[in-house]
Amino acid sequence: KNEVEQSPQNLTAQEGEFITINCSYSVGISALHWLQQHPGGGIVSLFMLSSGKKKHGRLIATINIQEKHSSLHITASHPRDSAVYICAVRSINNNDMRFGAGTRLTVKP
Amino acid sequence: DAGVIQSPRHEVTEMGQEVTLRCKPISGHDYLFWYRQTMMRGLELLIYFNNNVPIDDSGMPEDRFSAKMPNASFSTLKIQPSEPRDSAVYFCASSLKFLGRQGPTSSNEKLFFGSGTQLSVL
């Protein structure tokens, strides 16, 4: 079993829909990152979380440390949000980074 | 700042050749990370440096891989000899801080990625 599991693997939505991507992990962590990889390959760090909730524009990220779960929400989705979203956690024991397999989001106009 | 700069963007080489990937982190960032991304294994952390010193290289696949950071503004990842299974996209990232257990996490730990080097070993 992977230490970081993301769901769904693939997600297709219509423009304007509310999107939720989930990340569950099995190790103790000191931080969780949400990354966005564009179709061209570039990677952008969206959020770094250790507790609670963060919001940036239409993006919201939450984390529940007790449940070892994080969600990334996109409100009023737009075709330009189409990308692969990757969850990454940093182990509290050895600072190792572990990555989810990614969620491929396609937003259709 | 121009962000994290990697070169080359693309590299095609023959099996057995030496490959050197280069990275210039954002000025002032204390931490530099090398990642590899493949379809099969996704993103993997290979090694990271703090203040030019390698801290954790447990992700480096084997002795054919080596990484150096001779100064705060430059790092290399070398593969010698290269093999077809090394074909991947190699990303470099930097961050201001990486406190871990030593202190609270903050926005200073945000990772900034380079554009990646697409390596193809034939």
XYZ file of N, CA and C in Angstrom:
693
model
N 0.867 -1.187 0.000
C 0.000 0.000 0.000
C 0.894 1.224 0.000
N 0.586 2.183 -0.902
C 1.351 3.410 -0.930
C 1.116 4.207 0.338
N 2.159 4.930 0.747
C 2.019 5.748 1.947
C 1.150 6.964 1.703
N 1.048 7.383 0.451
C 0.216 8.524 0.089
C -0.742 8.086 -1.020
N -2.016 8.155 -0.721
C -3.030 7.740 -1.689
C -3.872 8.939 -2.083
N -4.040 9.120 -3.380
C -4.880 10.200 -3.863
C -6.105 9.639 -4.557
N -7.189 10.394 -4.462
C -8.392 10.017 -5.202
C -9.143 11.276 -5.595
N -9.793 11.242 -6.766
C -9.702 10.156 -7.745
C -8.397 10.242 -8.543
N -8.144 9.233 -9.342
C -6.958 9.269 -10.214
C -7.175 10.223 -11.373
N -8.388 10.174 -11.901
C -8.763 11.039 -13.013
C -10.095 11.694 -12.693
N -10.231 12.924 -13.106
C -11.450 13.670 -12.818
C -11.738 14.591 -13.991
N -12.950 14.471 -14.520
C -13.390 15.363 -15.588
C -14.575 16.171 -15.086
N -14.529 17.462 -15.269
C -15.583 18.334 -14.762
C -15.962 19.358 -15.831
N -17.141 19.899 -15.669
C -17.574 20.997 -16.521
C -17.161 22.314 -15.877
N -16.856 23.260 -16.724
C -16.477 24.575 -16.227
C -17.514 25.082 -15.224
N -17.036 25.605 -14.122
C -17.917 26.140 -13.092
C -18.173 25.186 -11.947
N -17.878 23.919 -12.143
C -18.144 22.947 -11.089
C -17.166 23.094 -9.931
N -17.605 22.628 -8.776
C -16.775 22.584 -7.570
C -16.020 21.259 -7.577
N -14.711 21.340 -7.385
C -13.840 20.166 -7.500
C -13.267 19.829 -6.127
N -13.208 18.549 -5.824
C -12.505 18.104 -4.603
C -11.572 16.964 -4.955
N -10.334 17.107 -4.532
C -9.330 16.055 -4.693
C -8.869 15.673 -3.294
N -8.777 14.379 -3.054
C -8.461 13.890 -1.710
C -7.083 13.253 -1.631
N -6.504 13.359 -0.450
C -5.189 12.763 -0.194
C -5.218 12.147 1.194
N -4.903 10.867 1.279
C -4.773 10.185 2.562
C -3.354 9.646 2.686
N -2.836 9.703 3.894
C -1.462 9.258 4.098
C -1.404 8.410 5.355
N -0.364 7.606 5.438
C -0.306 6.642 6.545
C 0.854 6.892 7.495
N 1.667 7.899 7.231
C 2.809 8.170 8.087
C 2.585 9.458 8.866
N 3.304 9.602 9.971
C 3.265 10.869 10.676
C 4.002 11.911 9.860
N 3.413 13.083 9.761
C 4.003 14.080 8.877
C 4.249 15.386 9.622
N 5.166 16.155 9.090
C 5.372 17.508 9.593
C 4.796 18.543 8.637
N 4.565 18.152 7.394
C 3.987 19.078 6.420
C 3.417 18.308 5.252
N 2.439 18.919 4.613
C 1.843 18.341 3.405
C 1.825 19.423 2.338
N 2.225 19.041 1.144
C 2.246 19.976 0.017
C 1.230 19.555 -1.026
N 0.586 20.530 -1.619
C -0.187 20.301 -2.839
C 0.565 20.960 -3.985
N 0.825 20.155 -5.011
C 1.560 20.626 -6.175
C 0.661 20.547 -7.394
N 0.887 21.435 -8.340
C 0.139 21.437 -9.591
C 1.132 21.283 -10.737
N 0.912 20.264 -11.542
C 1.781 20.069 -12.697
C 0.986 20.336 -13.959
N 1.445 21.332 -14.711
C 0.734 21.745 -15.905
C 0.999 20.765 -17.041
N 0.140 20.786 -18.053
C 0.341 19.884 -19.203
C 1.732 19.996 -19.807
N 2.335 21.162 -19.726
C 3.694 21.318 -20.260
C 4.759 20.708 -19.376
N 4.394 20.295 -18.168
C 5.335 19.619 -17.283
C 5.783 20.423 -16.090
N 5.629 21.742 -16.137
C 6.089 22.563 -15.037
C 5.323 22.283 -13.759
N 6.007 22.374 -12.640
C 5.393 22.093 -11.334
C 5.364 23.367 -10.516
N 4.206 23.621 -9.935
C 4.029 24.786 -9.074
C 3.549 24.309 -7.714
N 4.138 24.839 -6.681
C 3.688 24.512 -5.340
C 2.497 25.390 -5.008
N 1.361 24.763 -4.708
C 0.140 25.522 -4.420
C 0.039 25.873 -2.940
N 0.200 24.863 -2.115
C 0.043 25.042 -0.678
C 1.044 24.190 0.072
N 1.400 24.668 1.236
C 2.115 23.871 2.213
C 1.328 23.983 3.511
N 0.900 22.833 4.055
C 0.014 22.819 5.216
C 0.612 21.996 6.329
N 0.399 22.440 7.543
C 0.679 21.563 8.673
C -0.554 21.401 9.555
N -1.525 22.281 9.373
C -2.780 22.171 10.119
C -3.805 23.079 9.473
N -5.086 22.787 9.758
C -6.143 23.716 9.402
C -6.428 23.838 7.924
N -6.471 25.064 7.468
C -7.007 25.362 6.146
C -6.274 26.558 5.575
N -6.050 26.509 4.252
C -5.486 27.664 3.578
C -6.286 27.950 2.323
N -6.344 29.226 1.959
C -7.124 29.623 0.779
C -6.285 30.562 -0.061
N -6.322 30.329 -1.371
C -5.647 31.231 -2.292
C -6.498 31.324 -3.547
N -7.163 32.456 -3.677
C -8.053 32.616 -4.829
C -9.178 31.595 -4.793
N -9.295 30.824 -5.849
C -10.350 29.812 -5.928
C -9.925 28.468 -5.335
N -8.738 28.404 -4.828
C -8.211 27.154 -4.286
C -8.273 27.169 -2.763
N -8.709 26.039 -2.208
C -8.760 25.874 -0.758
C -8.150 24.519 -0.428
N -7.274 24.499 0.550
C -6.687 23.238 0.987
C -6.947 23.078 2.479
N -7.349 21.875 2.855
C -7.593 21.576 4.259
C -6.808 20.333 4.643
N -6.529 20.234 5.927
C -5.846 19.051 6.421
C -6.401 18.688 7.789
N -6.597 17.390 7.996
C -7.013 16.865 9.293
C -5.914 15.915 9.749
N -5.094 16.377 10.667
C -3.930 15.608 11.095
C -4.343 14.307 11.781
N -5.401 14.364 12.576
C -5.848 13.174 13.306
C -6.301 12.080 12.334
N -7.005 12.511 11.279
C -7.506 11.536 10.315
C -6.504 11.257 9.205
N -5.387 11.943 9.182
C -4.361 11.776 8.159
C -4.974 11.954 6.761
N -5.603 13.088 6.589
C -6.324 13.331 5.347
C -6.275 14.813 4.988
N -6.126 15.058 3.691
C -6.161 16.428 3.195
C -7.027 16.485 1.954
N -7.636 17.616 1.738
C -8.425 17.827 0.523
C -8.003 19.132 -0.144
N -8.059 19.104 -1.458
C -7.846 20.302 -2.254
C -9.156 20.595 -2.985
N -9.675 21.792 -2.794
C -10.927 22.177 -3.431
C -10.666 23.290 -4.434
N -11.379 23.216 -5.541
C -11.344 24.290 -6.531
C -12.772 24.759 -6.746
N -13.019 26.008 -6.465
C -14.350 26.556 -6.692
C -14.410 27.190 -8.080
N -15.598 27.151 -8.691
C -15.804 27.751 -10.007
C -14.695 27.335 -10.966
N -14.554 26.033 -11.163
C -13.443 25.509 -11.968
C -13.462 26.078 -13.386
N -12.259 26.131 -13.933
C -12.049 26.735 -15.253
C -11.144 25.812 -16.050
N -11.275 25.799 -17.373
C -10.389 24.935 -18.177
C -8.903 25.111 -17.876
N -8.495 26.301 -17.480
C -7.068 26.504 -17.192
C -6.636 25.788 -15.905
N -7.615 25.277 -15.133
C -7.270 24.486 -13.939
C -6.873 23.061 -14.324
N -7.051 22.714 -15.587
C -6.705 21.366 -16.051
C -5.217 21.122 -15.832
N -4.918 20.102 -15.057
C -3.528 19.825 -14.674
C -3.530 18.533 -13.869
N -2.347 18.092 -13.495
C -2.222 16.995 -12.533
C -1.921 17.607 -11.176
N -2.670 17.201 -10.186
C -2.492 17.716 -8.835
C -1.876 16.613 -7.978
N -0.764 16.953 -7.356
C 0.024 15.962 -6.626
C 0.072 16.334 -5.146
N -0.191 15.361 -4.316
C -0.083 15.520 -2.865
C 1.271 14.963 -2.431
N 1.985 15.695 -1.608
C 3.282 15.236 -1.126
C 3.357 15.472 0.373
N 3.886 14.498 1.111
C 3.997 14.652 2.555
C 5.449 14.511 2.967
N 5.769 15.197 4.045
C 7.117 15.077 4.599
C 7.022 14.332 5.916
N 7.754 13.214 5.985
C 7.713 12.365 7.178
C 8.296 13.104 8.373
N 7.623 12.991 9.503
C 8.107 13.663 10.707
C 9.327 12.951 11.269
N 9.527 11.702 10.863
C 10.633 10.928 11.413
C 11.968 11.226 10.747
N 11.948 11.282 9.439
C 13.221 11.412 8.732
C 13.216 12.479 7.647
N 12.169 13.285 7.615
C 12.066 14.359 6.628
C 11.964 13.862 5.187
N 11.799 12.544 4.998
C 11.617 12.025 3.645
C 10.340 12.592 3.030
N 10.395 12.870 1.749
C 9.206 13.297 1.022
C 8.594 12.090 0.327
N 7.284 11.977 0.440
C 6.562 10.904 -0.247
C 5.464 11.539 -1.079
N 5.284 11.016 -2.297
C 4.363 11.640 -3.231
C 3.203 10.720 -3.565
N 2.039 11.327 -3.722
C 0.926 10.595 -4.290
C 1.114 10.452 -5.792
N 0.305 9.606 -6.393
C 0.433 9.344 -7.830
C -0.144 10.471 -8.670
N -0.868 11.376 -8.027
C -1.426 12.498 -8.768
C -2.873 12.267 -9.185
N -3.590 13.345 -9.337
C -4.963 13.334 -9.855
C -4.981 14.185 -11.111
N -5.365 13.568 -12.209
C -5.426 14.304 -13.470
C -6.799 14.941 -13.604
N -6.835 16.248 -13.595
C -8.090 17.003 -13.684
C -8.226 17.602 -15.073
N -9.369 17.364 -15.676
C -9.700 17.991 -16.958
C -10.991 18.771 -16.770
N -10.943 20.055 -17.018
C -12.130 20.889 -16.917
C -12.538 21.296 -18.324
N -13.736 20.902 -18.697
C -14.217 21.169 -20.054
C -15.042 22.449 -20.088
N -14.883 23.210 -21.161
C -15.658 24.473 -21.259
C -17.139 24.205 -21.515
N 13.321 37.908 -9.242
C 14.160 36.712 -9.380
C 13.604 35.845 -10.504
N 14.519 35.180 -11.248
C 14.090 34.385 -12.386
C 13.530 33.046 -11.970
N 13.566 32.698 -10.716
C 13.110 31.399 -10.285
C 14.230 30.385 -10.361
N 13.871 29.123 -10.162
C 14.848 28.044 -10.229
C 15.134 27.752 -11.704
N 16.403 27.755 -12.049
C 16.779 27.574 -13.455
C 17.484 26.244 -13.635
N 16.968 25.458 -14.553
C 17.586 24.163 -14.850
C 18.063 24.141 -16.293
N 19.136 23.419 -16.489
C 19.625 23.220 -17.859
C 20.275 21.855 -17.972
N 20.211 21.244 -19.143
C 19.433 21.686 -20.296
C 17.944 21.373 -20.105
N 17.094 21.858 -20.954
C 15.670 21.513 -20.894
C 15.440 20.096 -21.395
N 16.224 19.730 -22.382
C 16.123 18.389 -22.957
C 17.527 17.834 -23.157
N 17.668 16.532 -22.915
C 18.951 15.870 -23.121
C 18.689 14.501 -23.700
N 19.299 14.244 -24.819
C 19.207 12.918 -25.424
C 20.624 12.383 -25.522
N 20.825 11.182 -25.004
C 22.173 10.637 -25.002
C 22.117 9.129 -25.219
N 23.275 8.571 -25.463
C 23.343 7.123 -25.656
C 23.738 6.424 -24.362
N 23.271 5.228 -24.224
C 23.593 4.425 -23.047
C 25.105 4.386 -22.837
N 25.498 4.560 -21.588
C 26.920 4.520 -21.264
C 27.580 5.881 -21.171
N 26.918 6.890 -21.710
C 27.492 8.230 -21.677
C 27.242 8.885 -20.317
N 28.078 9.844 -20.014
C 27.886 10.633 -18.792
C 26.897 11.760 -19.070
N 26.017 11.977 -18.131
C 25.023 13.050 -18.244
C 25.152 13.959 -17.033
N 25.158 15.251 -17.269
C 25.208 16.225 -16.174
C 24.043 17.187 -16.291
N 23.241 17.222 -15.242
C 22.114 18.146 -15.178
C 22.476 19.264 -14.218
N 22.008 20.469 -14.541
C 22.424 21.637 -13.769
C 21.233 22.373 -13.185
N 21.481 23.008 -12.055
C 20.398 23.731 -11.387
C 20.954 24.967 -10.695
N 20.228 26.054 -10.868
C 20.542 27.289 -10.139
C 19.338 27.609 -9.267
N 19.473 27.515 -7.949
C 18.320 27.784 -7.078
C 18.036 29.278 -6.997
N 16.920 29.586 -6.363
C 16.584 30.986 -6.126
C 17.573 31.551 -5.116
N 18.072 32.732 -5.392
C 19.059 33.355 -4.523
C 18.511 33.497 -3.106
N 19.302 33.055 -2.139
C 18.898 33.174 -0.741
C 18.221 31.944 -0.182
N 17.860 31.013 -1.051
C 17.247 29.780 -0.565
C 18.325 28.863 0.012
N 18.025 28.310 1.198
C 19.002 27.467 1.882
C 18.939 26.005 1.458
N 17.806 25.619 0.874
C 17.592 24.203 0.578
C 17.432 23.988 -0.917
N 18.044 22.911 -1.388
C 17.931 22.540 -2.794
C 17.621 21.053 -2.877
N 16.655 20.734 -3.736
C 16.175 19.359 -3.860
C 16.289 18.899 -5.311
N 16.632 17.646 -5.494
C 16.574 17.010 -6.812
C 15.500 15.930 -6.774
N 14.594 15.986 -7.774
C 13.515 15.005 -7.897
C 13.590 14.358 -9.272
N 13.027 13.155 -9.342
C 12.899 12.480 -10.635
C 11.436 12.093 -10.802
N 10.934 12.247 -12.009
C 9.552 11.875 -12.283
C 9.488 10.932 -13.468
N 8.869 9.781 -13.250
C 8.630 8.824 -14.324
C 7.162 8.427 -14.300
N 6.718 7.875 -15.401
C 5.328 7.433 -15.463
C 5.080 6.319 -14.456
N 6.066 5.440 -14.315
C 5.871 4.265 -13.457
C 5.912 4.622 -11.972
N 6.814 5.491 -11.592
C 7.063 5.718 -10.174
C 6.620 7.100 -9.696
N 6.156 7.936 -10.615
C 5.744 9.276 -10.221
C 6.937 10.110 -9.789
N 6.703 11.044 -8.893
C 7.753 11.920 -8.383
C 8.493 11.237 -7.245
N 9.814 11.327 -7.279
C 10.627 10.765 -6.199
C 11.683 11.793 -5.801
N 11.896 11.930 -4.506
C 12.987 12.774 -4.035
C 14.286 11.985 -4.110
N 15.284 12.551 -4.768
C 16.573 11.867 -4.902
C 17.537 12.273 -3.792
N 17.674 13.565 -3.593
C 18.646 14.086 -2.635
C 18.282 15.521 -2.315
N 18.637 15.975 -1.096
C 18.508 17.397 -0.858
C 19.701 17.938 -0.078
N 19.965 19.204 -0.290
C 21.082 19.918 0.307
C 20.562 21.020 1.227
N 21.327 21.270 2.281
C 21.093 22.430 3.129
C 22.409 23.196 3.226
N 22.376 24.440 2.834
C 23.599 25.244 2.850
C 24.749 24.516 2.156
N 24.459 23.970 1.002
C 25.428 23.318 0.112
C 25.872 21.940 0.597
N 25.359 21.485 1.717
C 25.786 20.197 2.266
C 24.700 19.154 1.990
N 25.049 18.001 1.426
C 24.027 16.968 1.216
C 23.528 16.441 2.549
N 22.217 16.460 2.746
C 21.624 16.051 4.013
C 21.078 14.628 3.921
N 20.390 14.330 2.852
C 19.762 13.020 2.710
C 19.841 12.598 1.248
N 20.622 11.573 0.990
C 20.734 11.066 -0.386
C 20.156 9.658 -0.498
N 19.277 9.316 0.426
C 18.737 7.953 0.437
C 17.876 7.657 -0.782
N 17.429 8.692 -1.472
C 16.625 8.476 -2.659
C 17.427 8.280 -3.927
N 18.726 8.457 -3.848
C 19.568 8.277 -5.035
C 19.561 6.794 -5.400
N 19.195 6.474 -6.639
C 18.948 5.071 -6.980
C 20.171 4.172 -6.861
N 21.314 4.622 -7.256
C 22.506 3.771 -7.176
C 23.752 4.612 -7.369
N 24.891 3.935 -7.293
C 26.156 4.658 -7.323
C 26.415 5.393 -8.626
N 25.676 5.077 -9.635
C 25.877 5.787 -10.909
C 25.422 7.248 -10.797
N 24.634 7.522 -9.781
C 24.111 8.870 -9.575
C 24.939 9.590 -8.517
N 25.269 10.832 -8.808
C 25.954 11.652 -7.816
C 25.489 13.088 -7.956
N 25.460 13.799 -6.859
C 25.037 15.202 -6.873
C 26.018 16.023 -6.061
N 26.245 17.223 -6.549
C 27.148 18.134 -5.843
C 26.516 19.515 -5.777
N 26.974 20.267 -4.793
C 26.551 21.662 -4.700
C 27.783 22.460 -4.268
N 28.615 22.844 -5.210
C 29.873 23.504 -4.864
C 29.698 24.885 -4.250
N 28.577 25.533 -4.529
C 28.299 26.834 -3.913
C 26.799 27.034 -3.834
N 26.395 28.122 -3.225
C 24.971 28.347 -2.943
C 24.145 28.591 -4.188
N 24.776 28.813 -5.325
C 24.011 29.169 -6.510
C 24.093 28.123 -7.617
N 24.601 26.932 -7.288
C 24.771 25.960 -8.362
C 24.817 24.541 -7.824
N 24.103 23.663 -8.517
C 24.152 22.244 -8.173
C 24.132 21.419 -9.442
N 24.747 20.260 -9.379
C 24.722 19.335 -10.513
C 24.255 17.964 -10.062
N 23.592 17.289 -10.966
C 23.231 15.886 -10.788
C 23.857 15.146 -11.965
N 24.725 14.188 -11.632
C 25.477 13.492 -12.676
C 25.090 12.024 -12.695
N 24.975 11.486 -13.883
C 24.717 10.057 -14.050
C 25.842 9.511 -14.928
N 26.563 8.553 -14.398
C 27.695 7.982 -15.117
C 27.906 6.537 -14.699
N 27.738 5.583 -15.598
C 27.242 5.709 -16.961
C 25.716 5.702 -16.989
N 25.153 6.368 -17.952
C 23.695 6.431 -18.036
C 23.136 5.151 -18.648
N 21.891 4.857 -18.271
C 21.189 3.681 -18.782
C 19.796 4.107 -19.241
N 19.205 3.324 -20.153
C 17.866 3.690 -20.639
C 16.843 3.869 -19.514
N 16.959 3.106 -18.431
C 15.981 3.221 -17.345
C 16.133 4.514 -16.566
N 17.167 5.277 -16.856
C 17.317 6.592 -16.229
C 16.477 7.655 -16.931
N 15.897 7.308 -18.051
C 15.076 8.267 -18.792
C 13.923 8.731 -17.915
N 13.810 10.032 -17.752
C 12.819 10.612 -16.843
C 12.894 12.128 -16.977
N 12.019 12.785 -16.250
C 12.156 14.228 -16.090
C 12.761 14.472 -14.718
N 13.820 15.236 -14.693
C 14.510 15.539 -13.450
C 14.203 16.986 -13.074
N 13.653 17.150 -11.882
C 13.305 18.484 -11.404
C 14.244 18.885 -10.274
N 14.559 20.158 -10.267
C 15.267 20.764 -9.148
C 14.302 21.735 -8.475
N 14.358 21.815 -7.168
C 13.509 22.751 -6.433
C 14.323 23.371 -5.309
N 13.915 24.552 -4.903
C 14.586 25.166 -3.757
C 13.541 25.753 -2.819
N 13.937 25.919 -1.577
C 13.069 26.565 -0.600
C 13.922 27.353 0.371
N 13.264 28.331 0.982
C 13.986 29.194 1.908
C 14.388 28.424 3.145
N 13.430 27.679 3.675
C 13.691 26.929 4.896
C 13.069 25.552 4.788
N 13.409 24.686 5.703
C 12.894 23.313 5.707
C 13.032 22.827 7.139
N 12.192 23.409 8.030
C 12.468 23.274 9.443
C 12.193 21.890 10.003
N 11.175 21.225 9.502
C 10.853 19.899 10.014
C 10.565 19.933 11.495
N 11.164 19.027 12.203
C 10.884 18.899 13.624
C 11.460 20.054 14.435
N 12.291 20.828 13.814
C 12.994 21.847 14.580
C 12.140 23.074 14.826
N 11.045 23.176 14.139
C 10.253 24.368 14.347
C 8.976 24.323 13.551
N 8.109 25.299 13.711
C 6.827 25.287 13.003
C 7.042 25.482 11.511
N 6.217 24.811 10.766
C 6.288 24.990 9.313
C 5.663 26.333 8.965
N 6.114 26.894 7.917
C 5.615 28.211 7.527
C 5.699 28.343 6.019
N 5.231 29.468 5.544
C 5.254 29.680 4.100
C 6.676 29.729 3.577
N 7.668 29.895 4.472
C 9.056 29.897 4.017
C 9.500 28.531 3.519
N 8.683 27.508 3.773
C 9.053 26.179 3.325
C 8.465 25.860 1.965
N 7.806 26.807 1.349
C 7.198 26.551 0.050
C 8.287 26.170 -0.950
N 7.992 25.164 -1.749
C 8.936 24.687 -2.746
C 8.758 25.448 -4.052
N 9.870 25.799 -4.661
C 9.850 26.436 -5.970
C 10.577 25.507 -6.939
N 9.878 25.095 -7.974
C 10.414 24.112 -8.905
C 10.986 24.770 -10.150
N 12.038 24.146 -10.673
C 12.512 24.496 -11.993
C 11.636 23.848 -13.047
N 11.928 24.138 -14.292
C 11.115 23.627 -15.401
C 11.396 22.171 -15.725
N 12.448 21.641 -15.135
C 12.760 20.234 -15.357
C 13.671 20.008 -16.545
N 14.368 18.881 -16.515
C 15.183 18.417 -17.646
C 14.615 17.081 -18.094
N 14.190 17.032 -19.332
C 13.694 15.781 -19.911
C 14.890 14.995 -20.420
N 15.192 13.880 -19.769
C 16.352 13.067 -20.151
C 15.885 11.806 -20.869
N 16.462 11.583 -22.024
C 16.200 10.348 -22.766
C 17.529 9.650 -23.015
N 17.643 8.443 -22.514
C 18.858 7.652 -22.716
C 18.510 6.519 -23.674
N 19.150 6.542 -24.815
C 18.808 5.580 -25.866
C 19.640 4.308 -25.773
